[in-house]
Structure formats: C-alpha cells, structure tokens
Short mmCIF file of C-alpha atoms and ligand atoms in Angstrom, two decimals:
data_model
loop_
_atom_site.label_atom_id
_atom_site.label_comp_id
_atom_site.label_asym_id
_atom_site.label_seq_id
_atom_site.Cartn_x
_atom_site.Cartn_y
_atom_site.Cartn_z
CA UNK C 54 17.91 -13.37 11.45
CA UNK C 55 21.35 -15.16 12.42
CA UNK C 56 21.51 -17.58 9.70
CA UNK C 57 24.48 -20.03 11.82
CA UNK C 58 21.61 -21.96 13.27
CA UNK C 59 19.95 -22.97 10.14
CA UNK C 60 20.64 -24.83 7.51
CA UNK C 61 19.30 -26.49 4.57
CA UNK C 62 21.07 -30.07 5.60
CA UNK C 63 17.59 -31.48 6.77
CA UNK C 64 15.75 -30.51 3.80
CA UNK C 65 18.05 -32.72 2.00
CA UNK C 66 18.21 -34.99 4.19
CA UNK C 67 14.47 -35.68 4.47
CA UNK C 68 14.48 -36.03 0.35
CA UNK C 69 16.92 -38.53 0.39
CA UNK C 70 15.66 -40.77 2.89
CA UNK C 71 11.96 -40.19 1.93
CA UNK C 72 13.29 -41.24 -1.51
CA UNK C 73 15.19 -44.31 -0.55
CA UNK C 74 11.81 -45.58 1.60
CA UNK C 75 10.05 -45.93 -2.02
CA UNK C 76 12.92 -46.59 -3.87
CA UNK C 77 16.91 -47.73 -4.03
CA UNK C 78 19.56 -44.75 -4.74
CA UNK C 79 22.84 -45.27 -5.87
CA UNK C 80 25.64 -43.06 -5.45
CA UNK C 81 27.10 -41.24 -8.83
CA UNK C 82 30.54 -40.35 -8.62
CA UNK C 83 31.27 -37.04 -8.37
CA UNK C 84 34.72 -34.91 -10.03
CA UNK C 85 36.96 -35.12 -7.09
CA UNK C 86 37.20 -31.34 -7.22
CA UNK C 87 33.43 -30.60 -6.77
CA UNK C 88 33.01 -32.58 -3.83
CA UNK C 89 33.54 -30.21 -1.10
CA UNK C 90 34.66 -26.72 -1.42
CA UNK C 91 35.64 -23.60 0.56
CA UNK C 92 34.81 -20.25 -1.03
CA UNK C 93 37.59 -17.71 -2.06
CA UNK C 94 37.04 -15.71 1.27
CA UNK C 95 37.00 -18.83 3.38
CA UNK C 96 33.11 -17.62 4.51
CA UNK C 97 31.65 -19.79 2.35
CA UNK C 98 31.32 -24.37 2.34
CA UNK C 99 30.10 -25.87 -0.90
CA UNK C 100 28.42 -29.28 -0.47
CA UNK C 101 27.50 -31.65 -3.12
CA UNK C 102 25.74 -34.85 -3.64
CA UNK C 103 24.39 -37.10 -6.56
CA UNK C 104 22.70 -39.64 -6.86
CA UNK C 105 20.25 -41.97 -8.74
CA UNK C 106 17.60 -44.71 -8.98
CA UNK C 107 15.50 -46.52 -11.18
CA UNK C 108 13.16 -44.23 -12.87
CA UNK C 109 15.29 -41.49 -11.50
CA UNK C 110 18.25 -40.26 -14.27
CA UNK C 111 20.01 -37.38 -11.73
CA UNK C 112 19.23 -36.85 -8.13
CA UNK C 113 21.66 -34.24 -6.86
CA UNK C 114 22.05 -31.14 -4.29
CA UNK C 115 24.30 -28.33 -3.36
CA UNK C 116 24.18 -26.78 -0.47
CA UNK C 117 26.05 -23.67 0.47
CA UNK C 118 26.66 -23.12 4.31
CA UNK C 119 27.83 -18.84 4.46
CA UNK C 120 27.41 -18.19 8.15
CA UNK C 121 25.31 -16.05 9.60
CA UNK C 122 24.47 -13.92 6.21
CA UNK C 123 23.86 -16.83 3.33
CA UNK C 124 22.47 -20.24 3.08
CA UNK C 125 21.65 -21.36 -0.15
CA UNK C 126 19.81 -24.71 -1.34
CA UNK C 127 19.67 -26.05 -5.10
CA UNK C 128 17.95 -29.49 -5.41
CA UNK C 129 17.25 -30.82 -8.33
CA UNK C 130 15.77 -34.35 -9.66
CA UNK C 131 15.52 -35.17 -13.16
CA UNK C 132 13.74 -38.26 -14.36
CA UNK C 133 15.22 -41.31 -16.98
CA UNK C 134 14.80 -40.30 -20.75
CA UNK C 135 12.02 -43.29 -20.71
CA UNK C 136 9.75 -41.38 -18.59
CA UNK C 137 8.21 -37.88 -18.90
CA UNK C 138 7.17 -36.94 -15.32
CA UNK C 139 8.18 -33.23 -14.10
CA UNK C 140 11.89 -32.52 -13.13
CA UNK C 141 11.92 -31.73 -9.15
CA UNK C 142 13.32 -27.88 -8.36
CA UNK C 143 14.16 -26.34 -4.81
CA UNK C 144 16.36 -23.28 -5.31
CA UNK C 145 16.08 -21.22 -1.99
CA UNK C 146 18.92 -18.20 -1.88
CA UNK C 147 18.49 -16.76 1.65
CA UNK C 148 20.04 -13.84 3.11
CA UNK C 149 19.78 -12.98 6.88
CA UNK C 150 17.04 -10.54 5.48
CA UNK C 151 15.30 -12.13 2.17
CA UNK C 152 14.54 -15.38 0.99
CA UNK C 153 14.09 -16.02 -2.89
CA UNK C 154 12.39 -19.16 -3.23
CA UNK C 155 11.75 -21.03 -6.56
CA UNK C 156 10.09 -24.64 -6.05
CA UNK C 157 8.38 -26.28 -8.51
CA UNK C 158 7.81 -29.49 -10.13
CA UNK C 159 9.06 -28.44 -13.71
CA UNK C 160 6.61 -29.40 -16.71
CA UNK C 161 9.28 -31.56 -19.40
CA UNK C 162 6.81 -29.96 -21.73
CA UNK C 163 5.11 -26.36 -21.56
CA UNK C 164 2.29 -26.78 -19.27
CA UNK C 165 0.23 -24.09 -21.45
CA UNK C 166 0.56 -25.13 -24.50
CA UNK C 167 0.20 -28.91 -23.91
CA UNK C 168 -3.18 -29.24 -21.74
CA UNK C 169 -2.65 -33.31 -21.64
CA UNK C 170 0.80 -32.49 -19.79
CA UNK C 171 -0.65 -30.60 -17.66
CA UNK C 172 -4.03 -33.05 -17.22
CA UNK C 173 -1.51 -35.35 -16.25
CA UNK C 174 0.74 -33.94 -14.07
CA UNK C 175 -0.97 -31.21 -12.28
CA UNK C 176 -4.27 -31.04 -12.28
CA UNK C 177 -4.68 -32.93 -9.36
CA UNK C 178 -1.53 -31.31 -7.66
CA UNK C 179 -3.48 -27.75 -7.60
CA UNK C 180 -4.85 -28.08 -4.01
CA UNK C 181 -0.96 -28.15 -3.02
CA UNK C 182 -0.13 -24.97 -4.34
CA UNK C 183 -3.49 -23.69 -2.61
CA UNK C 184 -2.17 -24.61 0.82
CA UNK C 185 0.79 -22.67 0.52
CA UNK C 186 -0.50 -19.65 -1.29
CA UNK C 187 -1.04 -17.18 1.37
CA UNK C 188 2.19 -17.84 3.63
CA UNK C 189 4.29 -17.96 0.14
CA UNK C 190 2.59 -15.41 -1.60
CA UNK C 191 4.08 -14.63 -5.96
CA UNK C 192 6.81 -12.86 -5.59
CA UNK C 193 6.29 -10.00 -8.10
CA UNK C 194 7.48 -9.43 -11.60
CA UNK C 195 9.35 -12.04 -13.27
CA UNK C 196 11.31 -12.77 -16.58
CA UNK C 197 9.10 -14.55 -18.90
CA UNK C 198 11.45 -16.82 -19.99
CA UNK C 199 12.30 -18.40 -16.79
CA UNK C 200 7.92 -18.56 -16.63
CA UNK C 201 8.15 -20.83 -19.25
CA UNK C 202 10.02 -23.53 -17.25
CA UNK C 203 7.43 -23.31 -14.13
CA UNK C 204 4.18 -25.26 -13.47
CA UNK C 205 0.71 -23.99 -12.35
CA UNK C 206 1.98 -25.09 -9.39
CA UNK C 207 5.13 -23.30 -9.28
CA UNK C 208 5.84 -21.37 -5.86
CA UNK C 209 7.92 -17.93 -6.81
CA UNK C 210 8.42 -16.29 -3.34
CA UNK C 211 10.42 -13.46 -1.61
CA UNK C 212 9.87 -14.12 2.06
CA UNK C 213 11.60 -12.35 4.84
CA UNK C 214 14.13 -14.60 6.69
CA UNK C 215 12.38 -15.84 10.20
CA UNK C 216 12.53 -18.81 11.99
CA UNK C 217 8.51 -18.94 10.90
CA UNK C 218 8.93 -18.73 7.66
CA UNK C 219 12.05 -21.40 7.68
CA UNK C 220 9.47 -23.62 9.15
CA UNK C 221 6.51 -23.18 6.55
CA UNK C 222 9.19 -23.18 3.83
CA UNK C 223 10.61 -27.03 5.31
CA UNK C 224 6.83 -27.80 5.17
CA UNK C 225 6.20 -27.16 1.47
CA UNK C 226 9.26 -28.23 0.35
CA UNK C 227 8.25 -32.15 1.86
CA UNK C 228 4.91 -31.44 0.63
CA UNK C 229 6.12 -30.90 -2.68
CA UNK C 230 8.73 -33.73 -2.68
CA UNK C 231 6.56 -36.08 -1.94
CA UNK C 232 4.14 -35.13 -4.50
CA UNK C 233 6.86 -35.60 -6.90
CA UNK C 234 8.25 -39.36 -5.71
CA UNK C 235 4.00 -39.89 -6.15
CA UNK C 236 4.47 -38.60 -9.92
CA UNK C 237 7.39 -40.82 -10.13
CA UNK C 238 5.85 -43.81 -8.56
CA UNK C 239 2.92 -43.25 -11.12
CA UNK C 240 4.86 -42.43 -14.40
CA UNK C 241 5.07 -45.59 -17.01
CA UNK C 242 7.30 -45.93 -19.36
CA UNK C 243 7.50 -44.29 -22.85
CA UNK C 244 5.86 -46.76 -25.00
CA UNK C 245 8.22 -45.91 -28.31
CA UNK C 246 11.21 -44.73 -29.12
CA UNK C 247 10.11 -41.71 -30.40
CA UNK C 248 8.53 -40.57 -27.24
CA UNK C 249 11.74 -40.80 -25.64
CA UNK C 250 13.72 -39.21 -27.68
CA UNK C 251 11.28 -36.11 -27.06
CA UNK C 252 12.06 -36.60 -23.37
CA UNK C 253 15.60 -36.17 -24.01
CA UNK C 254 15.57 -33.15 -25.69
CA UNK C 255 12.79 -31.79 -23.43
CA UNK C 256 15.32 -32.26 -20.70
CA UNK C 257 18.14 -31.13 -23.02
CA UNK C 258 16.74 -27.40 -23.31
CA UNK C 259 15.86 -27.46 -19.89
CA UNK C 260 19.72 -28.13 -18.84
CA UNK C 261 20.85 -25.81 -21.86
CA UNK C 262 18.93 -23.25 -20.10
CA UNK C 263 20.00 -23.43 -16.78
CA UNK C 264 23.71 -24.04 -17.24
CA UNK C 265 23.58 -20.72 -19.27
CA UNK C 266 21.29 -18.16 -17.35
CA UNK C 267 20.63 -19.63 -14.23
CA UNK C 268 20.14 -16.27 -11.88
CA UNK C 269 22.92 -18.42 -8.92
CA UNK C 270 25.64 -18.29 -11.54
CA UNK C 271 27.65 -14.58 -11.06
CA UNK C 272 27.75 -15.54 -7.40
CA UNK C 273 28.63 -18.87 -8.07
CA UNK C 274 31.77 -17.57 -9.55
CA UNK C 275 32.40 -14.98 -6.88
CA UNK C 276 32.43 -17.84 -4.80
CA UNK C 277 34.58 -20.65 -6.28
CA UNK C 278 35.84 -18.74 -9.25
CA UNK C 279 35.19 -18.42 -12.61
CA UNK C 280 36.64 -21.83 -14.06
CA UNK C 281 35.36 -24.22 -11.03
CA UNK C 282 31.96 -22.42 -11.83
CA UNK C 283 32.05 -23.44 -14.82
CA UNK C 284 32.75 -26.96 -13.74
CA UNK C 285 30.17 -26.89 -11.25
CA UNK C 286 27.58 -26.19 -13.42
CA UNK C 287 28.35 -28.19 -16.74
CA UNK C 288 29.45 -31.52 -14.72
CA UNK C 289 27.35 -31.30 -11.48
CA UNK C 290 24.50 -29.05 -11.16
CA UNK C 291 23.43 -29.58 -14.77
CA UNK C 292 25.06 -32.19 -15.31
CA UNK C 293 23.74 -33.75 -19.15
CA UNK C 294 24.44 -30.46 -21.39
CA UNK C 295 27.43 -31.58 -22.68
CA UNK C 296 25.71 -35.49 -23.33
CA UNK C 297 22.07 -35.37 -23.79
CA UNK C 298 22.18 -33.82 -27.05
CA UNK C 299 24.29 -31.46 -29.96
CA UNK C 300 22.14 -28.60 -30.03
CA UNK C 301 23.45 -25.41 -28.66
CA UNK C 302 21.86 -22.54 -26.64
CA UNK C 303 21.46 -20.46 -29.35
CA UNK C 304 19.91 -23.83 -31.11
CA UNK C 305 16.56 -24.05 -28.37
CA UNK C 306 16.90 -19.67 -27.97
CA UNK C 307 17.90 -18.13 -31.09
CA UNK C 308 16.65 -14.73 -29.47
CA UNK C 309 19.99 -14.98 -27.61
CA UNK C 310 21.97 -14.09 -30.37
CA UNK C 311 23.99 -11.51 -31.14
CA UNK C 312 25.70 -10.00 -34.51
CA UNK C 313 29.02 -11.46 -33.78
CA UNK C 314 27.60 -14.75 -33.02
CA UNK C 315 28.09 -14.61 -29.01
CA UNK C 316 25.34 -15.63 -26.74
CA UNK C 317 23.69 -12.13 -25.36
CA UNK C 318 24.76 -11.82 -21.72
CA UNK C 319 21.26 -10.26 -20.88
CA UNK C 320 19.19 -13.07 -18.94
CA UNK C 321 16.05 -11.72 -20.56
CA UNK C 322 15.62 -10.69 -23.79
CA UNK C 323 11.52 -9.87 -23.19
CA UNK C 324 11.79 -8.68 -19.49
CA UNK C 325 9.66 -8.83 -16.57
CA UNK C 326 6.54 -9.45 -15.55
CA UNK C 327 3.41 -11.34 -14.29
CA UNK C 328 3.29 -9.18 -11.08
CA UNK C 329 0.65 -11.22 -9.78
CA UNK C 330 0.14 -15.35 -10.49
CA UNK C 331 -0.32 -15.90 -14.37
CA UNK C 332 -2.62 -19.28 -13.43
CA UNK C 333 -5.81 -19.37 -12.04
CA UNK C 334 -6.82 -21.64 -8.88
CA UNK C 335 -7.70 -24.29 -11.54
CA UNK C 336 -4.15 -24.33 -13.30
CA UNK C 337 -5.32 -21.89 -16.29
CA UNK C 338 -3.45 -19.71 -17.59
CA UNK C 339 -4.26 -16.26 -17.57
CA UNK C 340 -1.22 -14.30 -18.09
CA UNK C 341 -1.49 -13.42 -21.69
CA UNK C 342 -1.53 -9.80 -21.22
CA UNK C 343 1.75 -9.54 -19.49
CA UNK C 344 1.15 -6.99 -16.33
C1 BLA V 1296 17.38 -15.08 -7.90
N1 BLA V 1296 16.68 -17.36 -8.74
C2 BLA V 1296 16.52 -15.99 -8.59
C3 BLA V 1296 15.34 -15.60 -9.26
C4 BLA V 1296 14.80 -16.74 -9.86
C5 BLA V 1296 15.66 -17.82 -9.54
C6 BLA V 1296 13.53 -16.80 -10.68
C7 BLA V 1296 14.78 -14.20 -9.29
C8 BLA V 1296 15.47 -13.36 -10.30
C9 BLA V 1296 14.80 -13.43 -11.65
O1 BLA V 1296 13.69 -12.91 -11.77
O2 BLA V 1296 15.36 -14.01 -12.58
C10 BLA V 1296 15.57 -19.20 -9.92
N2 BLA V 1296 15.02 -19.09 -12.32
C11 BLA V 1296 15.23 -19.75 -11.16
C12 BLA V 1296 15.04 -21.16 -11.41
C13 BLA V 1296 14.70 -21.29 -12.74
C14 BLA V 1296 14.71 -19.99 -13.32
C15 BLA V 1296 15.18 -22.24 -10.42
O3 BLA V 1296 14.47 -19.71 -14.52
C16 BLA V 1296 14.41 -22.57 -13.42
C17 BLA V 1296 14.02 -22.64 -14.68
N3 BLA V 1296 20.35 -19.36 -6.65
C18 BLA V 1296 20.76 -20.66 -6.77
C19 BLA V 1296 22.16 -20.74 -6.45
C20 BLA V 1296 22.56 -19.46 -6.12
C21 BLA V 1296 21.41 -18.60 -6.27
C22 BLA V 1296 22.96 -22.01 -6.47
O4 BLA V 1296 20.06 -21.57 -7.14
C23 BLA V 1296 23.88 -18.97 -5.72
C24 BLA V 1296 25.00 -19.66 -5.76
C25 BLA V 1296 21.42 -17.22 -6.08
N4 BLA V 1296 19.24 -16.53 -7.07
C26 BLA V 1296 20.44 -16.29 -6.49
C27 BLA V 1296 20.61 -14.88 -6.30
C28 BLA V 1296 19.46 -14.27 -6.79
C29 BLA V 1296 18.62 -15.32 -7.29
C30 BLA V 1296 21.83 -14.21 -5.70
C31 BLA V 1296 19.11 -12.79 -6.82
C32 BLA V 1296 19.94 -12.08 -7.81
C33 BLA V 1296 19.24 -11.63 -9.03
O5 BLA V 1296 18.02 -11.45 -9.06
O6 BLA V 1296 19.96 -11.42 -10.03
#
C-alpha cells in the first residue's frame, strides 16, 4: 500500500478535540528544537505536540510523515500524580507492508498482581478488547518485560498495511480513547499523600522504561541522530525521567546490569513469548507457563 495518502494526523486530531469537548487543554511548551523536524535523508517530517489539562499531567504526540514507505504514530497520555487511572498508549509503526500496533490503556500498577487495579480499571473495559479481537488478532511472541506494562485489554497486533485495516485500526483507536477520557472523567483524587507518591513512582518506572528500551528508539536515531534522539525522548516523548524521581534504570531493573556497571543493551533479558493472548476473555491471566 502507498502510504502518501494516509496519515496518522486525524487520529490525533480526533483525540485532541474529543479531549477538549470534556475537558480544557493547555499548550506545554515545547524545546524549540523538537518542534518540527526533517530526517537526515530529507524522507522523513517529525511532528510534535504537548499538551495538558486538569487531571491530565502530559498529553503529547509524534507523528512521523515518511512517504509512501513509513508512517509512524506515538500517543501517549499520562495522568496527574494525584490520580491513578491507566496511562493512554497508541504506538502504530507502519510500513507500506506491516503494521505493528501496540494500544493499550497502561495499568500504573501490574494488572496481575493487583486484582483491585484491575477491578477498577478494566473489568468493565473487557467487552472493548472483545470487539476488536478478531480483526486485530495477538501478534505472536513477545518480550515479557514489555508484557508487564500492558492491560488485559492491551491490543498487540501485526496487521498488513490496507486501506481496511487503516480503517478498523482509526476505529479502535477512538474506541479506546474514549474509554480512557471515561477512566479519567471517573478517577478521584488520591485521598493521602502517600497514595500519591506511589503514583509518581508508578509513572516514574514506567518513563524509566520507555526512555531506555523503547523498541522506536535505533530508528529514532537513524532518523534525527543520535543526540536529538536523545533529546526527543528524555524531554518530549518521556518527558518526567529526569523530574519525577532519583532512581535509575538499573534502580526499578537491576536485571539490566552488567559487570562494569553499564546498562545491558539487550531489550530483554528473559525473551519472548506468550504466542497466543496471556488473559482470558474475563481479564485473567493465564500466561504463567510462558509458550
Ligand atoms: C516494534 N514496538 C515494537 C514492538 C513493540 C512495540 C512491543 C514489537 C517488538 C518487541 O517485541 O519488542 C511497542 N513495547 C512497545 C510499547 C511498550 C513496549 C508501546 O514495551 C510500552 C510499554 N515505534 C514507535 C516509534 C518508532 C517505532 C516512535 O513508537 C520509530 C521511530 C518503531 N517499533 C518500531 C519498530 C519496530 C517496533 C521499527 C520493529 C523493530 C523491532 O522489533 O525491533
């Protein structure tokens, strides 16, 4: 498929405004330098945005326009420290043959381990993942780390690239959006100090995670090079590492660690797998015997 055509414009689009119906954003600023960018090889236009509202900490998006062979889109929207509602996640890296989708509303806690979370913030979202589960079907083995970060209702998908599929992919990704600004809408605030404070370093580990082994990254810095990369991903995309807390990487994922004290370039340290979905249609997990 011809990718020139298509873009991932109206999918942010429709977030934004769909957000600012319920709710008032605000522009952040953003480093002058991130704000719109050409790739090395000229094929390639970076486009940010941030933003944010009450309840909301970090609402921000970039798009990356590559012609007819690459469109990328990673959307993100991470809640205030007072509140404990899922972070929002749309990566989509699409090729004129392949789609890799991640979207998901990200648990703040481990959706396993604590049920309540999960009670709370997805029990009744499971009929949402139901109606996409056919057309987006698991995407085959994947590293159990980045499994820990996903929700029962967490759509992992290699789709081939067709007009079709762009269509049912717009179509979850409001779905899922909206079922988010509903989680928003519903979240109250923490009721102590302490619960916040949790929040924050819930969200800390998620960022520390991300700006370190985010799958985009090499490509990121083929694109833009290494240092703007860099930039890009500490100041913008995960934007928070550097302020949320002290703890390092190797603090939250001491299995990272090598001899000399560097952070192990592998992205997994346990590997692949969960070939088919690890929940069951009620949310349970049932992955413990990795496949
Ligand atoms: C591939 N992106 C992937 C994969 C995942 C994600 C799971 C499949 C590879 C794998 O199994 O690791 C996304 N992984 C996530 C997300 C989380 C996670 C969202 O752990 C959250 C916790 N993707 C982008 C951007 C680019 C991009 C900005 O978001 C490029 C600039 C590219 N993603 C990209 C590419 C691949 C990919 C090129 C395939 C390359 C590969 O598998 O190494």
């Amino acid at each position: 498929m011809d990718l020139s055509a298509f873009s991932y414009q109206k999918f942010v689009q429709f977030a934004l405004e769909e957000t600012q119906r319920r709710t008032t954003l605000s522009p952040r600023p953003i480093q002058e330098n991130l704000k719109c960018l050409r790739s090395k090889d000229g094929n390639a236009t970076l486009h940010t945005l941030s933003f944010k509202a009450p309840k909301i900490r970090h609402i921000r998006s970039l798009s990356i326009e590559g012609g007819p062979s690459m469109q990328v889109l990673d959307f993100a929207a991470f809640p205030e420290l007072k509140f404990d509602f899922p972070i929002f996640c749309a990566n989509f890296f699409t090729t004129s043959t392949l789609n890799i989708i991640v979207l998901d509303l990200n648990p703040l806690y481990d959706a396993t381990l604590q049920r309540d979370y999960k009670e709370k913030y997805y029990r009744n979202l499971m009929p949402l993942y139901q109606k996409y589960a056919e057309l987006l079907p698991w995407g085959d083995k994947i590293t159990s780390e980045s499994l820990k970060f996903f929700s029962p209702i967490v759509i992992w998908s290699k789709i081939n690239s067709t007009p079709q599929n762009y269509e049912v992919l717009y179509a979850t990704f409001k779905d899922y959006f909206k079922a988010w600004l509903v989680s928003m809408e519903l979240a109250v605030e923490a009721v102590n100090e302490m619960q916040t404070v949790c929040n924050c370093e819930a969200q800390h580990k998620y960022l520390a995670w991300r700006a370190e082994k985010d799958p985009g990254h090499p490509l990121l810095k083929r694109l833009i090079g290494e240092n703007l990369a860099r930039e890009m991903i500490r100041h913008f995309l995960f934007e928070g590492v550097d302020s949320l807390g002290t703890k390092t990487f190797l603090d939250y994922f001491p299995e990272y660690h090598c001899e000399d004290g560097s952070i192990n370039q592998k992205r997994s340290i346990i590997g692949k797998a969960y070939k088919t979905r690890p929940w069951d249609a009620g949310g349970e997990f049932i992955g413990s015997k990795a496949s």
